């Protein structure tokens, strides 16, 4: 059975759930340019990735949680909420 059987879609889809952490690090002007978690950073990075515009690449949907979570503080109950 085709993944997109009957829905008319040609491209696959990928959901990126961002809870914070390393991928969100960017120079923070409020911290004199020091790296810190910046909301919206992952979305910005993904929009700048021109290779994702290629039709052979999947459609990417990014969801960034607010506020960010420290993954070392997350457990099974949190994972269930995120899922």
Tab-separated table of C-alpha atoms in Angstrom:
chain	number	residue	atom	x	y	z
A	1	UNK	CA	0.000	0.000	0.000
A	2	UNK	CA	1.360	3.370	-0.967
A	3	UNK	CA	2.000	5.792	1.876
A	4	UNK	CA	-0.163	8.444	0.225
A	5	UNK	CA	-2.564	6.119	-1.526
A	6	UNK	CA	-5.563	8.110	-2.718
A	7	UNK	CA	-4.769	11.454	-1.052
A	8	UNK	CA	-3.185	12.993	-4.172
A	9	UNK	CA	0.078	13.856	-2.405
A	10	UNK	CA	3.325	13.334	-4.263
A	11	UNK	CA	5.725	14.272	-1.445
A	12	UNK	CA	6.215	12.660	1.935
A	13	UNK	CA	5.766	14.694	5.087
A	14	UNK	CA	7.995	15.172	8.132
A	15	UNK	CA	6.892	16.722	11.415
A	16	UNK	CA	9.678	18.349	13.444
A	17	UNK	CA	8.728	18.832	17.107
A	18	UNK	CA	11.105	21.266	18.777
A	19	UNK	CA	11.134	21.371	22.560
A	20	UNK	CA	14.316	23.459	22.864
A	21	UNK	CA	17.937	22.499	23.316
A	22	UNK	CA	20.974	22.504	21.076
A	23	UNK	CA	19.142	22.952	17.767
A	24	UNK	CA	17.552	26.158	19.051
A	25	UNK	CA	20.837	27.810	19.988
A	26	UNK	CA	21.506	31.082	18.208
A	27	UNK	CA	23.222	34.366	19.012
A	28	UNK	CA	20.923	36.189	21.423
A	29	UNK	CA	21.137	39.987	21.180
A	30	UNK	CA	19.817	40.345	24.726
A	31	UNK	CA	22.820	38.259	25.902
A	32	UNK	CA	25.440	40.261	23.942
A	33	UNK	CA	25.427	37.657	21.157
A	34	UNK	CA	26.075	34.658	23.435
A	35	UNK	CA	24.433	31.433	22.319
A	36	UNK	CA	21.188	30.643	24.061
A	37	UNK	CA	17.894	28.935	23.158
A	38	UNK	CA	16.010	31.254	20.794
A	39	UNK	CA	12.350	30.667	20.006
A	40	UNK	CA	11.797	30.516	16.258
A	41	UNK	CA	15.415	29.569	15.464
A	42	UNK	CA	14.601	26.098	14.101
A	43	UNK	CA	11.799	27.469	11.924
A	44	UNK	CA	14.174	30.110	10.562
A	45	UNK	CA	16.915	27.542	9.876
A	46	UNK	CA	14.488	25.252	8.058
A	47	UNK	CA	13.144	28.099	5.887
A	48	UNK	CA	16.719	28.936	4.844
A	49	UNK	CA	17.436	25.360	3.710
A	50	UNK	CA	16.926	25.720	-0.053
A	51	UNK	CA	17.377	21.980	-0.566
A	52	UNK	CA	14.010	21.442	1.146
A	53	UNK	CA	12.350	23.196	-1.811
A	54	UNK	CA	13.376	20.331	-4.095
A	55	UNK	CA	10.316	18.256	-5.014
A	56	UNK	CA	12.174	15.053	-4.145
A	57	UNK	CA	12.395	16.224	-0.525
A	58	UNK	CA	9.515	15.763	1.929
A	59	UNK	CA	7.286	18.599	3.030
A	60	UNK	CA	8.525	19.750	6.449
A	61	UNK	CA	6.243	21.059	9.188
A	62	UNK	CA	7.926	22.552	12.259
A	63	UNK	CA	6.205	22.974	15.617
A	64	UNK	CA	8.178	24.777	18.315
A	65	UNK	CA	6.843	24.447	21.841
A	66	UNK	CA	6.583	27.523	24.045
A	67	UNK	CA	8.088	27.652	26.553
A	68	UNK	CA	11.028	25.409	25.705
A	69	UNK	CA	11.541	22.280	27.798
A	70	UNK	CA	14.822	20.971	29.166
A	71	UNK	CA	14.936	17.404	27.862
A	72	UNK	CA	16.681	16.232	31.031
A	73	UNK	CA	13.489	17.168	32.898
A	74	UNK	CA	11.148	15.265	30.542
A	75	UNK	CA	9.793	11.788	31.207
A	76	UNK	CA	7.172	9.368	29.829
A	77	UNK	CA	4.202	11.536	30.878
A	78	UNK	CA	5.720	14.521	29.052
A	79	UNK	CA	6.471	12.406	25.972
A	80	UNK	CA	2.831	11.303	25.844
A	81	UNK	CA	1.680	14.940	25.891
A	82	UNK	CA	4.140	15.860	23.134
A	83	UNK	CA	3.012	12.919	20.979
